[in-house]
Short mmCIF file of C-alpha atoms in Angstrom, two decimals:
data_model
loop_
_atom_site.label_atom_id
_atom_site.label_comp_id
_atom_site.label_asym_id
_atom_site.label_seq_id
_atom_site.Cartn_x
_atom_site.Cartn_y
_atom_site.Cartn_z
CA UNK A 119 56.95 94.26 86.56
CA UNK A 120 59.17 97.19 85.64
CA UNK A 121 58.15 100.11 83.51
CA UNK A 122 59.96 101.62 80.56
CA UNK A 123 62.71 104.27 80.57
CA UNK A 124 64.10 103.22 83.95
CA UNK A 125 67.90 103.25 83.92
CA UNK A 126 68.76 100.46 86.34
CA UNK A 127 72.48 100.90 85.81
CA UNK A 128 72.29 104.55 86.83
CA UNK A 129 70.12 103.63 89.82
CA UNK A 130 72.88 101.37 91.15
CA UNK A 131 75.69 103.65 89.98
CA UNK A 132 77.41 101.00 87.82
CA UNK A 133 78.44 100.85 84.18
CA UNK A 134 76.52 98.83 81.63
CA UNK A 135 79.36 96.31 81.37
CA UNK A 136 79.52 95.80 85.15
CA UNK A 137 79.92 92.23 86.36
CA UNK A 138 77.31 90.48 88.48
CA UNK A 139 79.56 90.81 91.53
CA UNK A 140 79.98 94.57 90.96
CA UNK A 141 76.20 94.93 90.71
CA UNK A 142 75.68 93.01 93.96
CA UNK A 143 78.33 95.07 95.77
CA UNK A 144 76.75 98.33 94.55
CA UNK A 145 73.31 97.17 95.69
CA UNK A 146 74.55 96.12 99.14
CA UNK A 147 76.28 99.46 99.60
CA UNK A 148 73.15 101.44 98.65
CA UNK A 149 70.85 99.12 100.59
CA UNK A 150 72.76 99.84 103.80
CA UNK A 151 72.30 103.55 103.14
CA UNK A 152 68.60 103.64 102.16
CA UNK A 153 67.12 100.68 104.06
CA UNK A 154 63.85 101.68 105.81
CA UNK A 155 65.18 100.34 109.13
CA UNK A 156 68.05 102.83 108.93
CA UNK A 157 65.77 105.68 107.80
CA UNK A 158 62.51 105.27 109.74
CA UNK A 159 59.75 107.54 108.44
CA UNK A 160 61.86 108.79 105.49
CA UNK A 161 59.63 108.39 102.43
CA UNK A 162 62.37 109.50 100.01
CA UNK A 163 64.75 106.84 101.34
CA UNK A 164 61.97 104.24 101.18
CA UNK A 165 61.27 105.10 97.53
CA UNK A 166 64.99 105.00 96.72
CA UNK A 167 65.27 101.56 98.36
CA UNK A 168 62.40 100.31 96.19
CA UNK A 169 64.14 101.62 93.06
CA UNK A 170 67.49 99.97 93.78
CA UNK A 171 65.77 96.72 94.81
CA UNK A 172 63.92 96.65 91.48
CA UNK A 173 67.14 97.39 89.61
CA UNK A 174 69.03 94.67 91.47
CA UNK A 175 66.24 92.15 90.86
CA UNK A 176 66.63 92.58 87.09
CA UNK A 177 70.37 93.14 86.71
CA UNK A 178 71.44 90.36 89.09
CA UNK A 179 69.44 87.80 87.08
CA UNK A 180 71.34 87.02 83.82
CA UNK A 181 68.16 86.17 81.87
CA UNK A 182 66.28 89.28 82.96
CA UNK A 183 69.33 91.45 82.41
CA UNK A 184 69.75 90.17 78.84
CA UNK A 185 66.14 91.05 77.98
CA UNK A 186 66.57 94.46 79.62
CA UNK A 187 69.74 95.17 77.60
CA UNK A 188 68.12 94.05 74.33
CA UNK A 189 64.76 95.78 74.67
CA UNK A 190 65.50 98.73 76.94
CA UNK A 191 63.34 97.63 79.87
CA UNK A 192 62.13 94.39 81.47
CA UNK A 193 58.68 92.85 81.66
CA UNK A 194 57.52 89.33 82.50
CA UNK A 195 55.48 89.49 79.28
CA UNK A 196 58.61 89.47 77.12
CA UNK A 197 60.22 86.12 76.42
CA UNK A 198 63.86 85.65 75.47
CA UNK A 199 63.12 84.71 71.84
CA UNK A 200 61.08 87.86 71.22
CA UNK A 201 63.76 90.05 72.77
CA UNK A 202 66.43 88.37 70.65
CA UNK A 203 64.42 88.86 67.47
CA UNK A 204 63.79 92.49 68.29
CA UNK A 205 67.48 93.13 68.98
CA UNK A 206 68.49 91.53 65.67
CA UNK A 207 66.02 93.79 63.93
CA UNK A 208 67.94 96.85 65.12
CA UNK A 209 65.55 97.83 67.91
CA UNK A 210 66.65 100.44 70.40
CA UNK A 211 64.09 99.92 73.17
CA UNK A 212 60.38 100.42 73.76
CA UNK A 213 58.86 103.67 74.87
CA UNK A 214 56.85 104.27 78.00
CA UNK A 215 54.17 106.47 76.55
CA UNK A 216 50.84 105.65 74.98
CA UNK A 217 50.25 104.99 71.29
CA UNK A 218 50.27 107.49 68.50
CA UNK A 219 47.99 107.52 65.54
CA UNK A 220 47.30 104.38 63.53
CA UNK A 221 50.59 103.12 62.25
CA UNK A 222 52.97 105.56 63.98
CA UNK A 223 54.19 106.31 67.46
CA UNK A 224 56.40 109.06 68.79
CA UNK A 225 59.09 108.40 71.45
CA UNK A 226 61.33 111.23 72.71
CA UNK A 227 61.17 113.01 69.38
CA UNK A 228 62.03 109.90 67.30
CA UNK A 229 59.08 108.64 65.21
CA UNK A 230 58.59 104.94 64.50
CA UNK A 231 56.58 104.00 61.45
CA UNK A 232 54.48 100.82 61.68
CA UNK A 233 52.55 101.47 58.48
CA UNK A 234 54.09 98.51 56.66
CA UNK A 235 53.70 96.05 59.49
CA UNK A 236 50.89 93.51 59.45
CA UNK A 237 49.61 92.49 62.89
CA UNK A 238 47.04 90.04 61.46
CA UNK A 239 49.40 87.10 62.09
CA UNK A 240 49.27 87.82 65.79
CA UNK A 241 46.22 87.92 68.04
CA UNK A 242 42.88 88.96 66.57
CA UNK A 243 39.42 88.39 67.88
CA UNK A 244 38.58 84.75 67.33
CA UNK A 245 42.02 83.98 65.86
CA UNK A 246 44.98 82.10 67.24
CA UNK A 247 46.98 83.81 69.99
CA UNK A 248 50.74 83.47 69.97
CA UNK A 249 52.62 84.01 73.20
CA UNK A 250 55.39 86.63 73.15
CA UNK A 251 54.16 88.42 69.97
CA UNK A 252 54.71 92.16 69.56
CA UNK A 253 50.98 92.72 69.96
CA UNK A 254 51.09 90.84 73.30
CA UNK A 255 53.97 92.98 74.44
CA UNK A 256 52.31 96.24 73.40
CA UNK A 257 48.95 95.44 74.97
CA UNK A 258 50.45 93.95 78.11
CA UNK A 259 52.88 96.76 78.83
CA UNK A 260 51.34 99.88 77.36
CA UNK A 261 47.68 98.93 77.81
CA UNK A 262 46.82 99.85 74.23
CA UNK A 263 45.59 98.19 71.09
CA UNK A 264 47.50 97.15 68.00
CA UNK A 265 49.87 100.14 67.74
CA UNK A 266 52.97 100.60 69.86
CA UNK A 267 55.48 103.30 70.69
CA UNK A 268 59.24 102.86 70.84
CA UNK A 269 61.85 105.01 72.50
CA UNK A 270 65.24 105.19 70.78
CA UNK A 271 67.09 105.67 74.02
CA UNK A 272 70.38 107.48 73.46
CA UNK A 273 73.39 106.73 75.55
CA UNK A 274 73.36 108.96 78.61
CA UNK A 275 76.32 110.44 80.52
CA UNK A 276 77.31 108.25 83.45
CA UNK A 277 79.10 109.61 86.53
CA UNK A 278 82.50 108.10 87.24
CA UNK A 279 82.86 105.41 89.88
CA UNK A 280 84.68 105.88 93.18
CA UNK A 281 88.07 104.30 93.82
CA UNK A 282 89.47 102.86 97.05
CA UNK A 283 93.15 102.41 97.86
CA UNK A 284 94.63 100.96 101.04
CA UNK A 285 97.92 102.39 102.26
CA UNK A 286 100.17 101.20 105.07
CA UNK A 287 101.29 104.00 107.39
CA UNK A 288 103.91 103.53 110.08
CA UNK A 289 103.00 103.82 113.77
CA UNK A 290 104.79 107.14 114.26
CA UNK A 291 103.69 108.61 110.92
CA UNK A 292 100.04 108.01 111.83
CA UNK A 293 100.56 109.81 115.16
CA UNK A 294 102.64 112.74 113.93
CA UNK A 295 101.22 113.03 110.41
CA UNK A 296 102.97 112.71 107.07
CA UNK A 297 102.63 113.24 103.32
CA UNK A 298 102.46 110.13 101.14
CA UNK A 299 103.23 110.02 97.44
CA UNK A 300 101.10 107.51 95.55
CA UNK A 301 100.74 106.39 91.95
CA UNK A 302 97.02 105.88 91.40
CA UNK A 303 95.70 103.99 88.36
CA UNK A 304 92.38 105.50 87.29
CA UNK A 305 90.17 106.13 84.26
CA UNK A 306 90.79 109.68 83.11
CA UNK A 307 88.99 111.76 80.49
CA UNK A 308 90.52 111.22 77.05
CA UNK A 309 92.46 114.34 76.08
CA UNK A 310 92.12 113.57 72.37
CA UNK A 311 88.31 113.84 72.34
CA UNK A 312 87.82 115.72 75.65
CA UNK A 313 85.92 112.78 77.07
CA UNK A 314 83.21 112.75 74.37
CA UNK A 315 84.33 109.49 72.72
CA UNK A 316 84.22 110.95 69.21
CA UNK A 317 86.00 113.47 66.99
CA UNK A 318 83.98 116.02 64.99
CA UNK A 319 84.99 116.97 61.45
CA UNK A 320 83.60 119.43 58.93
CA UNK A 321 80.40 118.54 57.08
CA UNK A 322 77.41 116.37 57.95
CA UNK A 323 77.13 112.74 58.99
CA UNK A 324 77.66 110.50 55.92
CA UNK A 325 75.33 107.80 57.27
CA UNK A 326 72.19 109.87 57.95
CA UNK A 327 72.95 112.85 55.73
CA UNK A 328 72.65 115.27 58.62
CA UNK A 329 69.15 114.18 59.67
CA UNK A 330 70.25 112.48 62.88
CA UNK A 331 67.98 109.50 62.12
CA UNK A 332 68.18 106.38 59.98
CA UNK A 333 65.44 103.99 58.89
CA UNK A 334 65.67 100.36 59.96
CA UNK A 335 63.42 97.41 59.22
CA UNK A 336 62.56 94.20 61.04
CA UNK A 337 60.46 91.91 58.86
CA UNK A 338 57.67 94.10 57.53
CA UNK A 339 58.09 96.66 60.31
CA UNK A 340 60.11 99.82 59.66
CA UNK A 341 60.96 102.63 61.98
CA UNK A 342 63.32 105.57 62.37
CA UNK A 343 65.98 105.41 65.04
CA UNK A 344 68.79 107.60 66.21
CA UNK A 345 71.79 107.47 63.89
CA UNK A 346 74.38 105.17 65.50
CA UNK A 347 77.28 107.08 63.92
CA UNK A 348 76.50 110.66 64.96
CA UNK A 349 74.25 109.81 67.97
CA UNK A 350 71.45 111.97 66.58
CA UNK A 351 73.51 115.13 66.11
CA UNK A 352 73.63 114.98 62.32
CA UNK A 353 77.27 116.08 62.42
CA UNK A 354 80.26 114.36 60.87
CA UNK A 355 81.79 112.54 63.80
CA UNK A 356 84.03 109.49 64.07
CA UNK A 357 85.01 107.26 66.97
CA UNK A 358 88.06 108.51 68.84
CA UNK A 359 91.07 106.40 67.92
CA UNK A 360 92.68 106.88 71.33
CA UNK A 361 89.88 105.78 73.67
CA UNK A 362 87.87 103.68 71.20
CA UNK A 363 84.73 105.70 71.86
CA UNK A 364 84.70 105.22 75.63
CA UNK A 365 85.73 108.78 76.39
CA UNK A 366 88.13 107.61 79.09
CA UNK A 367 91.59 106.06 79.12
CA UNK A 368 93.61 104.22 81.77
CA UNK A 369 96.22 106.47 83.36
CA UNK A 370 98.54 106.33 86.35
CA UNK A 371 98.57 109.65 88.15
CA UNK A 372 101.00 110.67 90.90
CA UNK A 373 99.19 112.11 93.92
CA UNK A 374 100.27 113.55 97.26
CA UNK A 375 98.05 112.50 100.16
CA UNK A 376 98.26 114.31 103.49
CA UNK A 377 97.88 112.02 106.49
CA UNK A 378 96.73 114.17 109.42
CA UNK A 379 98.33 113.76 112.87
CA UNK A 380 96.35 111.24 114.90
CA UNK A 381 94.90 109.36 111.91
CA UNK A 382 93.38 106.09 113.10
CA UNK A 383 93.57 102.60 111.63
CA UNK A 384 90.79 102.15 109.04
CA UNK A 385 90.18 105.90 108.67
CA UNK A 386 89.20 107.04 105.15
CA UNK A 387 90.73 110.07 103.47
CA UNK A 388 88.54 111.46 100.66
CA UNK A 389 90.06 113.17 97.63
CA UNK A 390 87.26 114.70 95.56
CA UNK A 391 87.06 114.07 91.79
CA UNK A 392 90.11 111.79 91.73
CA UNK A 393 88.15 108.60 91.08
CA UNK A 394 87.30 107.30 87.62
CA UNK A 395 86.21 109.90 85.07
CA UNK A 396 82.57 109.95 84.00
CA UNK A 397 81.45 109.24 80.44
CA UNK A 398 80.43 111.98 78.00
CA UNK A 399 81.62 114.74 80.32
CA UNK A 400 79.84 113.48 83.46
CA UNK A 401 81.61 114.27 86.77
CA UNK A 402 84.37 112.00 88.03
CA UNK A 403 84.04 109.86 91.13
CA UNK A 404 86.04 110.33 94.33
CA UNK A 405 89.19 108.62 95.57
CA UNK A 406 89.14 107.14 99.07
CA UNK A 407 92.42 106.33 100.80
CA UNK A 408 91.94 103.74 103.57
CA UNK A 409 94.71 104.03 106.15
CA UNK A 410 96.18 100.96 107.84
CA UNK A 411 98.50 101.88 110.71
CA UNK A 412 101.53 99.88 111.80
CA UNK A 413 102.24 98.29 115.20
CA UNK A 414 104.84 99.19 117.86
CA UNK A 415 106.75 96.78 120.11
CA UNK A 416 106.00 98.79 123.30
CA UNK A 417 102.93 100.94 122.68
CA UNK A 418 99.50 99.62 121.74
CA UNK A 419 97.04 102.12 120.31
CA UNK A 420 93.25 101.98 120.78
CA UNK A 421 91.60 104.98 119.18
CA UNK A 422 93.35 108.02 120.62
CA UNK A 423 94.52 106.20 123.77
CA UNK A 424 97.93 104.58 124.17
CA UNK A 425 98.34 101.41 126.26
CA UNK A 426 101.65 100.31 127.73
CA UNK A 427 102.64 97.62 130.25
CA UNK A 428 105.26 98.70 132.83
CA UNK A 429 107.04 96.18 135.12
CA UNK A 430 107.74 97.18 138.76
CA UNK A 431 109.38 95.36 141.66
CA UNK A 432 107.62 93.84 144.66
CA UNK A 433 109.00 96.53 146.97
CA UNK A 434 107.86 99.31 144.58
CA UNK A 435 104.40 97.80 144.50
CA UNK A 436 104.25 97.27 148.28
CA UNK A 437 105.74 100.55 149.45
CA UNK A 438 104.76 102.74 146.52
CA UNK A 439 107.20 104.56 144.25
CA UNK A 440 107.67 107.18 141.56
CA UNK A 441 108.73 105.45 138.34
CA UNK A 442 109.63 106.79 134.91
CA UNK A 443 107.33 105.34 132.23
CA UNK A 444 107.58 105.68 128.43
CA UNK A 445 105.09 107.87 126.55
CA UNK A 446 104.87 108.88 122.89
CA UNK A 447 106.36 112.25 123.96
CA UNK A 448 109.27 110.74 125.90
CA UNK A 449 109.68 109.82 129.58
CA UNK A 450 107.12 110.80 132.19
CA UNK A 451 107.11 110.33 135.98
CA UNK A 452 104.21 108.24 137.35
CA UNK A 453 103.45 107.64 141.03
CA UNK A 454 102.49 104.09 141.99
CA UNK A 455 100.54 104.09 145.29
CA UNK A 456 101.43 101.65 148.11
CA UNK A 457 99.78 98.26 147.67
CA UNK A 458 99.67 98.48 143.87
CA UNK A 459 98.59 95.14 142.42
CA UNK A 460 99.66 93.39 139.23
CA UNK A 461 97.22 94.12 136.39
CA UNK A 462 96.13 97.42 137.95
CA UNK A 463 95.76 100.27 135.44
CA UNK A 464 96.81 103.87 136.00
CA UNK A 465 95.98 106.79 133.73
CA UNK A 466 98.21 109.60 132.46
CA UNK A 467 95.87 112.35 131.28
CA UNK A 468 96.45 113.80 127.77
CA UNK A 469 99.52 111.67 127.13
CA UNK A 470 97.86 109.83 124.25
CA UNK A 471 97.45 110.63 120.56
CA UNK A 472 96.31 114.03 119.26
CA UNK A 473 92.81 113.65 117.80
CA UNK A 474 92.53 113.87 114.01
CA UNK A 475 88.83 114.77 114.22
CA UNK A 476 88.66 117.02 117.32
CA UNK A 477 91.37 119.64 117.10
CA UNK A 478 93.05 120.53 120.38
CA UNK A 479 92.18 117.31 122.21
CA UNK A 480 94.35 114.30 123.05
CA UNK A 481 93.79 110.81 124.31
CA UNK A 482 95.27 109.35 127.50
CA UNK A 483 97.99 106.84 128.22
CA UNK A 484 96.86 103.77 130.14
CA UNK A 485 99.67 102.13 132.16
CA UNK A 486 99.12 98.51 133.16
CA UNK A 487 101.18 97.27 136.11
CA UNK A 488 103.19 94.07 135.89
CA UNK A 489 104.81 93.05 139.23
CA UNK A 490 108.05 91.13 138.72
CA UNK A 491 108.65 88.48 141.42
CA UNK A 492 112.20 88.56 142.87
CA UNK A 493 114.57 85.66 142.40
CA UNK A 494 116.83 85.38 145.50
CA UNK A 495 120.44 84.97 144.45
CA UNK A 496 121.94 84.18 147.87
CA UNK A 497 121.01 82.70 151.26
CA UNK A 498 120.75 86.13 152.92
CA UNK A 499 118.02 87.16 150.46
CA UNK A 500 116.13 83.93 151.13
CA UNK A 501 116.30 84.54 154.91
CA UNK A 502 114.87 88.03 154.49
CA UNK A 503 111.96 86.65 152.43
CA UNK A 504 111.26 83.94 155.02
CA UNK A 505 111.30 86.56 157.75
CA UNK A 506 108.88 88.69 155.75
CA UNK A 507 106.53 85.69 155.42
CA UNK A 508 106.57 85.16 159.17
CA UNK A 509 105.83 88.82 159.87
CA UNK A 510 103.01 88.90 157.27
CA UNK A 511 101.17 85.55 157.54
CA UNK A 512 98.08 86.59 155.55
CA UNK A 513 96.75 84.07 153.02
CA UNK A 514 96.18 85.70 149.57
CA UNK A 515 93.91 82.78 148.62
CA UNK A 516 91.53 83.13 151.53
CA UNK A 517 88.98 85.18 149.58
CA UNK A 518 89.14 82.70 146.72
CA UNK A 519 88.27 79.73 148.98
CA UNK A 520 85.49 81.67 150.67
CA UNK A 521 83.70 81.89 147.29
CA UNK A 522 84.12 78.27 146.22
#
């Protein structure tokens, strides 16, 4: 299925201890970006989508992921028992190359000696064949004979993950702009070891004697692997007591975030390199501030436009009038034409919100009319309304009945 030396965690941009849910979220995010339907004709995006799909197929399945973590890659030819036995024997993964000479293979500069290993118990011509044996694995994956190559895959630097924070910004602060002070919890590079995860002392590594490799055995098989103490450097290093070898520590950092005038609800503000620190000196991720804007009792914002409902009297609607209406800049005079109807919308050009993305432009204010019916307080007022009805006998429901 999958070939060797493929770093599925790096393909999805997650750490090796990521949960299943984190892996699924990372895959969905990348799938939306590289899906062939979104990138028609883009071969690079198509290849990237295949890679992340393969990585998700293995890492989202607990059984496949366990084999991948134990052996260094995944293949349908490897059963769980074989992978478990190999891991207990101190294995560090299989290599992707062909086979070396009889009894030895070379993987990324780390030789593995199979001279003391007897393959006669496994499959030979005419003999019994045992499923899941090392010979089966070698022949099935590498396409060779009875000799296999391993790769002692060293831990690689991993870029830091991005962080997202949601902040609540008041209605007026989002329109006029503001500066917010936040305390952001993030993984930062350990200052004690400079993000390396280890401290170097004078002399050579006491475990490998400065060679950078140690010999391990599994049954009658023996091979050289990268020294787990010095990570192949041969130097005298020890795990950092502050970060426990991770290279990063949890810190709360105060940050000032500038909210631009006209920032919209849901808008993302990116702060480069303020996400989680990467491992072994890899670059940090980014911090994304997601803005949630507050409401206002009078104004309703849609994008850069402001909506407001203004009540007017029957006489103002019938005869027309100039009425003061509220805007985000203060009062403004708006002319209502004669015969204005309830629900009608009038536009005040460039009385909306300054755009945060297009400098120098503003939205509009949309004024919706609400006609307030009069309530006659005395008999004289009622007589005037009856007289008006006699002088204007039109039926406002005539058009409605004509369509029934």
